[in-house]
Tab-separated table of C-alpha atoms in Angstrom:
chain	number	residue	atom	x	y	z
A	1	MET	CA	4.257	38.244	19.188
A	2	LYS	CA	3.180	35.194	17.055
A	3	ARG	CA	0.550	33.462	18.394
A	4	VAL	CA	0.977	29.416	19.086
A	5	TYR	CA	-1.691	27.261	18.719
A	6	THR	CA	-1.659	24.904	21.889
A	7	SER	CA	-3.783	21.693	23.713
A	8	ASP	CA	-5.141	22.958	26.756
A	9	THR	CA	-5.504	19.076	27.719
A	10	THR	CA	-1.531	19.319	28.538
A	11	LYS	CA	-2.469	21.826	30.958
A	12	LEU	CA	-4.388	19.203	33.144
A	13	ALA	CA	-2.889	17.203	36.356
A	14	VAL	CA	-2.954	13.585	35.851
A	15	VAL	CA	-5.783	12.840	38.159
A	16	PRO	CA	-7.136	9.214	38.278
A	17	LEU	CA	-10.815	8.934	37.307
A	18	LYS	CA	-13.250	6.843	39.425
A	19	THR	CA	-12.247	3.711	36.954
A	20	ALA	CA	-8.897	3.925	37.642
A	21	ASN	CA	-9.106	1.064	39.896
A	22	LYS	CA	-10.799	-2.373	39.226
A	23	ASP	CA	-14.871	-2.701	39.904
A	24	ASN	CA	-14.669	-5.664	42.286
A	25	SER	CA	-18.531	-5.697	42.671
A	26	ALA	CA	-20.355	-8.751	41.490
A	27	THR	CA	-21.259	-7.438	38.312
A	28	PRO	CA	-18.460	-4.581	37.529
A	29	ALA	CA	-19.994	-1.185	36.139
A	30	TYR	CA	-16.712	-1.072	33.508
A	31	VAL	CA	-14.214	-2.768	32.293
A	32	ARG	CA	-10.304	-1.373	31.944
A	33	ASP	CA	-9.048	-1.913	28.530
A	34	PHE	CA	-6.372	0.309	26.764
A	35	HIS	CA	-3.046	-0.687	24.733
A	36	VAL	CA	0.508	0.539	25.107
A	37	MET	CA	2.938	0.352	22.560
A	38	ALA	CA	6.316	-0.026	24.283
A	39	LYS	CA	9.414	1.162	23.128
A	40	PRO	CA	11.959	-0.527	25.539
A	41	GLY	CA	14.843	0.472	23.282
A	42	GLY	CA	13.961	3.872	22.469
A	43	SER	CA	14.238	5.235	19.328
A	44	LYS	CA	17.808	3.358	18.377
A	45	CYS	CA	17.448	1.455	15.374
A	46	ASN	CA	19.770	-0.033	12.646
A	47	ILE	CA	18.805	1.541	9.492
A	48	ASP	CA	18.012	5.062	8.678
A	49	CYS	CA	14.834	5.507	7.176
A	50	GLN	CA	14.255	8.849	5.963
A	51	TYR	CA	10.805	9.608	6.906
A	52	CYS	CA	10.913	8.133	10.233
A	53	PHE	CA	8.721	10.086	12.601
A	54	TYR	CA	10.880	8.558	15.874
A	55	LEU	CA	14.714	8.317	15.250
A	56	HIS	CA	14.895	12.061	16.696
A	57	LYS	CA	13.539	11.298	19.985
A	58	GLU	CA	17.105	10.671	21.161
A	59	GLU	CA	17.896	14.277	20.943
A	60	LEU	CA	14.712	15.690	21.749
A	61	LEU	CA	14.416	13.187	25.054
A	62	ALA	CA	17.825	13.176	25.918
A	63	GLN	CA	17.970	9.823	25.641
A	64	PRO	CA	21.158	7.945	25.784
A	65	HIS	CA	22.532	6.747	22.559
A	66	GLN	CA	22.337	2.815	23.995
A	67	ALA	CA	18.576	3.442	25.484
A	68	LYS	CA	17.339	-0.102	27.350
A	69	MET	CA	14.578	-0.396	29.950
A	70	ASP	CA	16.252	-1.539	33.022
A	71	ASP	CA	15.347	-4.598	34.589
A	72	ASP	CA	13.254	-2.875	37.261
A	73	THR	CA	11.392	-0.865	34.917
A	74	LEU	CA	10.408	-3.668	32.971
A	75	GLU	CA	9.517	-5.863	35.432
A	76	GLU	CA	7.081	-3.096	36.916
A	77	TYR	CA	5.998	-2.198	33.333
A	78	ILE	CA	4.873	-6.027	32.702
A	79	ARG	CA	3.248	-6.080	36.273
A	80	SER	CA	1.436	-3.013	36.174
A	81	TYR	CA	0.219	-3.763	32.452
A	82	ILE	CA	-1.288	-6.741	33.264
A	83	GLU	CA	-2.751	-5.694	36.719
A	84	SER	CA	-4.561	-2.621	34.944
A	85	HIS	CA	-6.585	-4.824	32.327
A	86	ASP	CA	-9.722	-6.669	33.373
A	87	GLY	CA	-10.346	-8.610	30.303
A	88	LYS	CA	-9.113	-12.156	29.409
A	89	GLU	CA	-6.940	-11.472	26.855
A	90	ILE	CA	-4.018	-8.825	27.198
A	91	VAL	CA	-1.854	-7.989	24.300
A	92	PHE	CA	1.460	-6.505	24.843
A	93	SER	CA	3.262	-4.499	21.709
A	94	TRP	CA	6.931	-4.290	21.534
A	95	GLN	CA	8.119	-1.407	19.396
A	96	GLY	CA	10.871	1.126	18.524
A	97	GLY	CA	13.309	2.097	17.042
A	98	GLU	CA	13.809	-1.395	16.132
A	99	PRO	CA	13.013	-3.666	19.160
A	100	THR	CA	15.379	-6.396	18.237
A	101	LEU	CA	18.392	-4.456	18.960
A	102	LEU	CA	17.654	-5.510	22.586
A	103	GLY	CA	18.805	-9.059	21.488
A	104	LEU	CA	16.794	-12.268	22.170
A	105	ASP	CA	17.946	-12.426	25.948
A	106	TYR	CA	15.979	-9.460	26.682
A	107	PHE	CA	12.715	-10.763	24.826
A	108	ARG	CA	13.149	-14.300	26.589
A	109	LYS	CA	12.874	-12.086	30.447
A	110	ILE	CA	10.314	-10.162	29.102
A	111	VAL	CA	8.235	-13.763	28.433
A	112	ALA	CA	9.258	-15.170	31.934
A	113	LEU	CA	7.838	-11.860	33.608
A	114	GLN	CA	4.973	-12.117	31.556
A	115	GLN	CA	4.797	-15.947	32.922
A	116	ARG	CA	5.445	-14.901	36.420
A	117	TYR	CA	2.382	-12.337	36.633
A	118	GLN	CA	-0.190	-13.756	34.456
A	119	PRO	CA	-3.356	-14.334	36.079
A	120	ALA	CA	-4.873	-17.709	36.163
A	121	GLY	CA	-7.808	-17.773	32.699
A	122	VAL	CA	-5.993	-14.660	31.465
A	123	THR	CA	-4.166	-15.242	28.249
A	124	ILE	CA	-1.329	-13.060	27.108
A	125	GLN	CA	-0.473	-12.528	23.685
A	126	ASN	CA	2.421	-10.467	22.363
A	127	ASP	CA	3.153	-8.814	18.553
A	128	LEU	CA	6.673	-7.539	17.492
A	129	GLN	CA	7.124	-4.557	15.244
A	130	THR	CA	10.294	-4.924	13.198
A	131	ASN	CA	12.166	-3.983	9.971
A	132	GLY	CA	13.210	-7.747	9.966
A	133	LEU	CA	16.661	-7.190	9.412
A	134	LEU	CA	18.250	-9.144	12.542
A	135	LEU	CA	15.776	-12.154	12.490
A	136	ASN	CA	17.108	-15.462	11.796
A	137	ASP	CA	16.688	-19.304	13.068
A	138	GLU	CA	16.982	-18.778	16.598
A	139	TRP	CA	14.827	-15.750	16.728
A	140	CYS	CA	11.861	-17.393	14.471
A	141	GLU	CA	12.053	-20.491	16.499
A	142	PHE	CA	11.535	-18.363	19.645
A	143	LEU	CA	8.449	-16.268	18.032
A	144	LYS	CA	7.323	-19.260	17.083
A	145	LYS	CA	7.050	-21.006	20.282
A	146	HIS	CA	5.867	-17.997	22.179
A	147	GLY	CA	2.911	-17.040	19.954
A	148	PHE	CA	4.258	-13.521	18.724
A	149	LEU	CA	2.668	-11.938	15.821
A	150	VAL	CA	5.140	-10.128	13.619
A	151	GLY	CA	4.671	-6.574	12.155
A	152	LEU	CA	6.915	-6.532	9.145
A	153	SER	CA	7.968	-2.794	7.823
A	154	ILE	CA	7.845	-3.247	3.997
A	155	ASP	CA	6.867	-0.434	1.623
A	156	GLY	CA	6.490	-2.657	-1.241
A	157	PRO	CA	8.549	-4.243	-4.213
A	158	ARG	CA	12.391	-3.391	-4.491
A	159	LYS	CA	12.180	-0.155	-6.271
A	160	LEU	CA	9.629	1.238	-3.760
A	161	HIS	CA	11.064	0.122	-0.771
A	162	ASP	CA	14.502	0.965	-1.079
A	163	LYS	CA	13.547	4.704	-2.092
A	164	TYR	CA	13.616	5.776	1.670
A	165	ARG	CA	14.086	2.658	3.990
A	166	VAL	CA	18.122	2.222	3.782
A	167	THR	CA	20.601	1.677	6.253
A	168	ARG	CA	22.656	4.391	7.755
A	169	SER	CA	25.243	3.996	5.120
A	170	GLY	CA	22.761	4.430	2.365
A	171	LYS	CA	22.523	0.770	1.127
A	172	PRO	CA	19.055	-0.607	0.378
A	173	THR	CA	17.407	-3.143	2.914
A	174	PHE	CA	14.954	-4.825	0.566
A	175	GLU	CA	16.701	-8.056	0.096
A	176	ARG	CA	17.265	-8.389	3.919
A	177	VAL	CA	13.618	-7.831	4.466
A	178	MET	CA	12.650	-10.475	1.768
A	179	LYS	CA	15.082	-12.898	3.640
A	180	ALA	CA	13.590	-12.098	6.533
A	181	VAL	CA	10.222	-13.267	4.761
A	182	GLU	CA	11.493	-16.299	4.079
A	183	LEU	CA	12.417	-17.189	7.615
A	184	LEU	CA	9.115	-16.459	8.739
A	185	ARG	CA	7.309	-18.501	6.255
A	186	ARG	CA	9.899	-21.598	7.264
A	187	TYR	CA	9.143	-21.403	10.941
A	188	ALA	CA	5.041	-20.436	10.372
A	189	VAL	CA	5.363	-17.596	12.590
A	190	PRO	CA	2.418	-15.430	11.650
A	191	PHE	CA	3.351	-11.992	10.337
A	192	ASN	CA	1.327	-8.692	8.884
A	193	ALA	CA	2.550	-6.057	6.695
A	194	LEU	CA	2.911	-2.518	7.771
A	195	THR	CA	3.759	-0.117	4.616
A	196	VAL	CA	3.943	3.495	5.121
A	197	ILE	CA	2.315	5.153	1.827
A	198	ASN	CA	4.898	7.963	1.116
A	199	ARG	CA	5.006	10.544	-1.786
A	200	HIS	CA	6.655	8.289	-3.598
A	201	ASN	CA	4.826	4.741	-3.339
A	202	ALA	CA	1.567	6.058	-3.065
A	203	LYS	CA	1.832	6.480	-7.123
A	204	TYR	CA	1.884	3.115	-7.133
A	205	PRO	CA	-1.055	1.517	-5.678
A	206	LEU	CA	-1.652	-1.530	-7.423
A	207	GLU	CA	1.937	-2.439	-7.655
A	208	VAL	CA	2.056	-1.980	-3.523
A	209	TYR	CA	-0.755	-3.889	-2.996
A	210	ARG	CA	-0.587	-6.837	-5.406
A	211	PHE	CA	3.046	-7.139	-4.163
A	212	LEU	CA	1.955	-7.301	-0.687
A	213	VAL	CA	-0.792	-9.791	-1.451
A	214	ASP	CA	1.067	-11.872	-4.030
A	215	GLU	CA	4.521	-12.150	-3.045
A	216	LEU	CA	4.403	-11.569	0.411
A	217	GLY	CA	1.260	-13.659	0.970
A	218	VAL	CA	0.069	-11.561	3.886
A	219	ASN	CA	-3.935	-11.331	4.806
A	220	TYR	CA	-3.336	-8.293	6.968
A	221	ILE	CA	-2.054	-5.141	5.927
A	222	GLN	CA	-1.708	-1.843	7.551
A	223	PHE	CA	-1.360	1.496	5.428
A	224	THR	CA	-0.213	4.157	7.205
A	225	PRO	CA	-0.112	7.619	5.343
A	226	CYS	CA	3.517	9.481	5.812
A	227	VAL	CA	2.710	13.022	7.198
A	228	GLU	CA	5.219	14.943	9.344
A	229	PRO	CA	5.167	18.874	9.584
A	230	LYS	CA	8.462	20.047	9.056
A	231	SER	CA	8.757	21.427	12.790
A	232	TYR	CA	8.360	17.967	13.923
A	233	GLN	CA	11.342	17.052	15.050
A	234	LYS	CA	11.053	20.231	17.640
A	235	ASN	CA	7.128	21.055	18.048
A	236	ALA	CA	4.863	18.592	19.485
A	237	PRO	CA	1.471	18.130	17.682
A	238	GLN	CA	-1.042	21.123	18.302
A	239	PHE	CA	1.708	23.475	19.494
A	240	TRP	CA	2.273	24.889	15.801
A	241	ASN	CA	2.547	28.572	15.153
A	242	VAL	CA	-0.652	29.746	13.804
A	243	ASN	CA	1.125	31.970	11.104
A	244	ASP	CA	2.525	28.799	9.793
A	245	ILE	CA	-0.915	26.988	9.175
A	246	PRO	CA	-1.853	26.905	5.460
A	247	MET	CA	-5.336	26.941	4.313
A	248	LEU	CA	-6.820	23.650	2.480
A	249	ASN	CA	-5.726	23.655	-1.427
A	250	SER	CA	-3.107	26.399	-1.106
A	251	VAL	CA	-0.048	25.171	-2.653
A	252	GLU	CA	1.824	25.427	0.973
A	253	SER	CA	-0.936	22.569	1.677
A	254	ARG	CA	0.617	20.182	-0.410
A	255	PRO	CA	4.154	18.376	-0.257
A	256	GLY	CA	7.460	19.870	-2.703
A	257	HIS	CA	6.399	23.558	-2.552
A	258	PRO	CA	9.259	25.730	-0.611
A	259	GLN	CA	6.920	26.693	2.033
A	260	SER	CA	5.128	23.420	2.272
A	261	VAL	CA	3.931	22.571	5.741
A	262	VAL	CA	4.955	18.917	5.704
A	263	MET	CA	8.088	17.476	4.688
A	264	ASP	CA	8.648	16.567	1.104
A	265	TRP	CA	8.452	12.912	1.558
A	266	SER	CA	4.987	13.423	3.369
A	267	VAL	CA	2.300	11.923	0.752
A	268	ASP	CA	0.130	14.091	-1.086
A	269	PRO	CA	-3.283	14.387	-0.071
A	270	GLU	CA	-4.602	13.777	-3.927
A	271	ASP	CA	-2.112	10.852	-4.295
A	272	TRP	CA	-3.488	9.410	-1.033
A	273	GLY	CA	-7.155	9.354	-2.014
A	274	GLN	CA	-6.441	7.978	-5.454
A	275	PHE	CA	-4.121	5.017	-3.721
A	276	LEU	CA	-7.153	4.308	-1.281
A	277	ILE	CA	-9.718	4.467	-4.334
A	278	THR	CA	-7.497	2.197	-6.626
A	279	VAL	CA	-6.469	-0.331	-4.161
A	280	PHE	CA	-10.376	-0.367	-2.804
A	281	GLU	CA	-11.638	-1.316	-5.978
A	282	GLU	CA	-8.863	-4.287	-6.350
A	283	TRP	CA	-9.788	-5.255	-2.868
A	284	VAL	CA	-13.367	-5.331	-3.399
A	285	ASN	CA	-13.095	-6.802	-6.691
A	286	ASN	CA	-10.407	-9.760	-5.828
A	287	ASP	CA	-9.601	-10.102	-2.365
A	288	PHE	CA	-12.820	-9.195	-0.004
A	289	GLY	CA	-13.155	-11.954	2.410
A	290	LYS	CA	-9.533	-13.014	1.953
A	291	VAL	CA	-7.420	-10.072	2.631
A	292	LEU	CA	-8.113	-7.437	5.765
A	293	VAL	CA	-7.028	-3.972	4.740
A	294	ASN	CA	-7.166	-1.643	8.209
A	295	LEU	CA	-8.706	1.122	6.717
A	296	PHE	CA	-11.247	-0.708	4.630
A	297	GLU	CA	-12.123	-3.048	7.338
A	298	THR	CA	-12.702	-0.091	9.619
A	299	ALA	CA	-15.163	1.707	6.870
A	300	VAL	CA	-17.064	-1.742	6.489
A	301	ALA	CA	-17.385	-1.648	10.200
A	302	GLN	CA	-18.338	1.985	10.518
A	303	THR	CA	-20.762	1.923	7.840
A	304	MET	CA	-22.477	-1.233	9.666
A	305	GLY	CA	-22.846	0.621	12.911
A	306	TYR	CA	-20.062	-0.697	14.704
A	307	PRO	CA	-17.482	1.170	16.191
A	308	ALA	CA	-14.096	2.124	14.351
A	309	GLN	CA	-11.352	-0.624	14.579
A	310	ILE	CA	-8.556	1.607	14.467
A	311	CYS	CA	-7.843	4.743	16.646
A	312	VAL	CA	-6.924	7.089	13.745
A	313	MET	CA	-10.457	6.712	12.599
A	314	ALA	CA	-12.910	6.707	15.821
A	315	GLU	CA	-14.840	9.279	17.456
A	316	PHE	CA	-12.478	9.353	20.697
A	317	CYS	CA	-9.265	8.132	21.094
A	318	GLY	CA	-6.599	7.964	24.084
A	319	LYS	CA	-6.492	4.354	24.648
A	320	ALA	CA	-3.454	3.773	22.896
A	321	LEU	CA	-0.373	5.104	24.879
A	322	ALA	CA	3.124	4.596	24.911
A	323	ILE	CA	5.773	4.046	27.201
A	324	GLU	CA	9.633	4.971	26.591
A	325	HIS	CA	12.477	3.221	27.778
A	326	ASP	CA	12.916	4.940	31.140
A	327	GLY	CA	9.332	4.359	32.324
A	328	SER	CA	7.952	7.592	30.813
A	329	VAL	CA	4.414	7.192	29.804
A	330	PHE	CA	3.031	9.675	26.760
A	331	SER	CA	-0.773	9.853	25.673
A	332	CYS	CA	0.022	8.558	22.566
A	333	ASP	CA	2.819	6.699	20.235
A	334	HIS	CA	2.512	9.608	17.682
A	335	PHE	CA	2.668	12.391	20.638
A	336	VAL	CA	5.814	11.213	22.368
A	337	TYR	CA	6.988	14.738	23.115
A	338	PRO	CA	7.147	16.438	26.584
A	339	GLU	CA	4.224	18.582	26.177
A	340	TYR	CA	2.449	14.805	26.447
A	341	LYS	CA	4.252	13.193	29.076
A	342	LEU	CA	1.992	11.770	31.770
A	343	GLY	CA	4.817	10.394	34.254
A	344	ASN	CA	6.485	8.097	34.981
A	345	ILE	CA	5.483	4.297	36.152
A	346	ARG	CA	7.949	4.587	38.869
A	347	ASP	CA	6.634	7.489	40.202
A	348	ILE	CA	2.603	6.947	39.253
A	349	PRO	CA	0.802	3.977	38.598
A	350	LEU	CA	0.278	2.962	35.116
A	351	ASN	CA	-3.631	2.959	35.874
A	352	HIS	CA	-3.656	6.331	37.081
A	353	MET	CA	-2.010	7.558	34.442
A	354	VAL	CA	-4.276	5.653	31.608
A	355	PHE	CA	-7.517	6.533	33.284
A	356	SER	CA	-6.816	10.204	34.553
A	357	VAL	CA	-8.266	13.379	33.749
A	358	ARG	CA	-5.800	14.585	31.669
A	359	GLN	CA	-5.618	11.454	29.386
A	360	GLU	CA	-9.508	11.726	29.165
A	361	ALA	CA	-9.380	15.283	27.911
A	362	PHE	CA	-6.526	14.078	25.450
A	363	GLY	CA	-8.996	11.220	24.136
A	364	MET	CA	-12.262	13.778	23.981
A	365	SER	CA	-10.563	16.651	22.265
A	366	LYS	CA	-10.120	14.592	19.171
A	367	ARG	CA	-13.781	14.881	18.794
A	368	ASP	CA	-14.672	18.292	20.516
A	369	SER	CA	-11.681	20.349	18.610
A	370	LEU	CA	-13.199	19.599	14.837
A	371	PRO	CA	-14.024	22.696	12.962
A	372	ASP	CA	-17.284	23.094	11.434
A	373	TYR	CA	-16.164	22.165	8.207
A	374	CYS	CA	-15.418	18.672	9.778
A	375	ARG	CA	-18.903	18.418	11.350
A	376	ARG	CA	-20.939	19.161	8.240
A	377	CYS	CA	-19.090	16.800	6.429
A	378	PRO	CA	-21.240	13.474	4.746
A	379	HIS	CA	-18.241	11.623	6.163
A	380	LEU	CA	-17.584	12.590	9.354
A	381	LYS	CA	-19.069	9.153	10.946
A	382	LEU	CA	-16.224	7.418	8.782
A	383	CYS	CA	-13.277	9.739	9.672
A	384	TRP	CA	-13.681	11.675	12.646
A	385	GLY	CA	-10.990	14.391	11.558
A	386	GLU	CA	-8.795	11.244	11.419
A	387	CYS	CA	-5.511	11.549	13.656
A	388	PRO	CA	-5.100	14.765	15.613
A	389	LYS	CA	-1.451	14.839	15.010
A	390	ASN	CA	-2.215	15.299	11.214
A	391	ARG	CA	-4.630	18.316	11.859
A	392	LEU	CA	-2.019	20.886	10.165
A	393	LEU	CA	-4.502	22.658	7.953
A	394	LYS	CA	-7.065	25.681	7.998
A	395	THR	CA	-10.526	25.091	6.610
A	396	PRO	CA	-11.567	27.329	3.696
A	397	GLU	CA	-13.487	29.220	6.300
A	398	GLY	CA	-10.235	30.014	8.131
A	399	GLU	CA	-11.074	27.872	11.257
A	400	LEU	CA	-7.769	25.621	12.910
A	401	GLY	CA	-7.813	22.184	13.129
A	402	LEU	CA	-8.898	20.521	9.401
A	403	ASN	CA	-6.519	17.556	8.613
A	404	TYR	CA	-3.820	17.711	6.270
A	405	LEU	CA	-4.985	14.296	4.296
A	406	CYS	CA	-9.290	15.693	4.203
A	407	SER	CA	-9.296	16.207	0.464
A	408	GLY	CA	-7.788	12.768	-0.351
A	409	PHE	CA	-10.058	10.824	2.662
A	410	ARG	CA	-13.138	12.868	1.295
A	411	GLN	CA	-12.066	12.011	-2.831
A	412	PHE	CA	-11.902	8.234	-1.306
A	413	PHE	CA	-15.216	8.221	0.956
A	414	ASP	CA	-17.093	10.014	-2.271
A	415	TYR	CA	-16.226	7.071	-4.227
A	416	ALA	CA	-16.374	3.990	-1.556
A	417	SER	CA	-19.592	5.133	0.427
A	418	PRO	CA	-22.092	3.368	-1.760
A	419	ILE	CA	-19.967	0.188	-2.200
A	420	LEU	CA	-19.520	0.306	1.499
A	421	VAL	CA	-23.230	0.431	2.032
A	422	GLY	CA	-23.651	-2.576	-0.317
A	423	ILE	CA	-21.171	-4.243	1.486
A	424	SER	CA	-22.899	-3.830	4.779
A	425	ARG	CA	-26.300	-4.983	3.652
A	426	ILE	CA	-24.369	-8.311	2.611
A	427	LEU	CA	-23.077	-8.794	6.006
A	428	GLN	CA	-25.609	-7.425	8.092
A	429	PRO	CA	-27.007	-10.286	10.231
């Protein structure tokens, strides 16, 4: 019988920690803080990105074809999300699938519910991740009026964007996305770029970066490496077959090989490293202080001794969960699989799931499960093994748990570390 690589954290019961409830003492010992990616429309989408990691959830989670969070569940989520935070600012994130498919009236309902439960002295913010195809004047008026921050998915100029981001009939989407950009600008709706770096556009780092900065005019860019194992539609992260896990630098550890561990559209680790180096050099020389790039900003912060600004590069995780249309809560947006379901907000209070023994173990295992190869790495405190969902390889010593992107990140940090130290000295108060 084949052994299976499993995560022991999924076997723990969802028992709330002492920090699950608000500390009402005069000087609270802790402040509850977390983030949830809400997917009120499930995985439904109006385009068919070939590399999408979420479309298959309709089948995996047995979602209805037209999934939609009902009014009672939506209200319970908004109420409990607000009540489970102790800070003066609460950020709601609306994603999918494609959330605009729910319609503008649905989001008017969201804002009304937020206003109903908004405590005095607390600010509520919203961000919306969208492909932009359904945005129109009415949508943009609403987004501007209510202060939404838009995350626009775009993979670079036309020839790069249209490689994978196409409609269900295979038609390109670039022109329609650019019309959304025109509308967002016209109504002065703030928007950022979310760019998936895949096997194709990774080979054009300057074209991608300069397009986002010069043509789109964004001052915040989120680069997300595209990495999905071939079994991603059925097997949850950390539930892979041991016999299917290749060694670092083997032919199976790269895309394009018949026995590769990843889908062909996954970014090659070496291309990823070179992409980061090329863009970093351009950013340092021309846009430092003007353009924020998620991976570079957090590397600067970590070099200065501050915590990571994004979860994938942090020592621990577990504070960025996901909620599906039916109220089911999962440990992470990239772990929306039955094995990582914490419960449903109709049955268990949201704060009890977020601040639970099981979720704490999930978050701590990001560090605790690192192989010795990572612990010996000079760049450990800049990387921390990146996202556990990408730990698809064995180390040269045969130890499990090495990140698929390891060689690329090492390549980047070998180059960037001296520059990061120099930047940190300039910025140090």
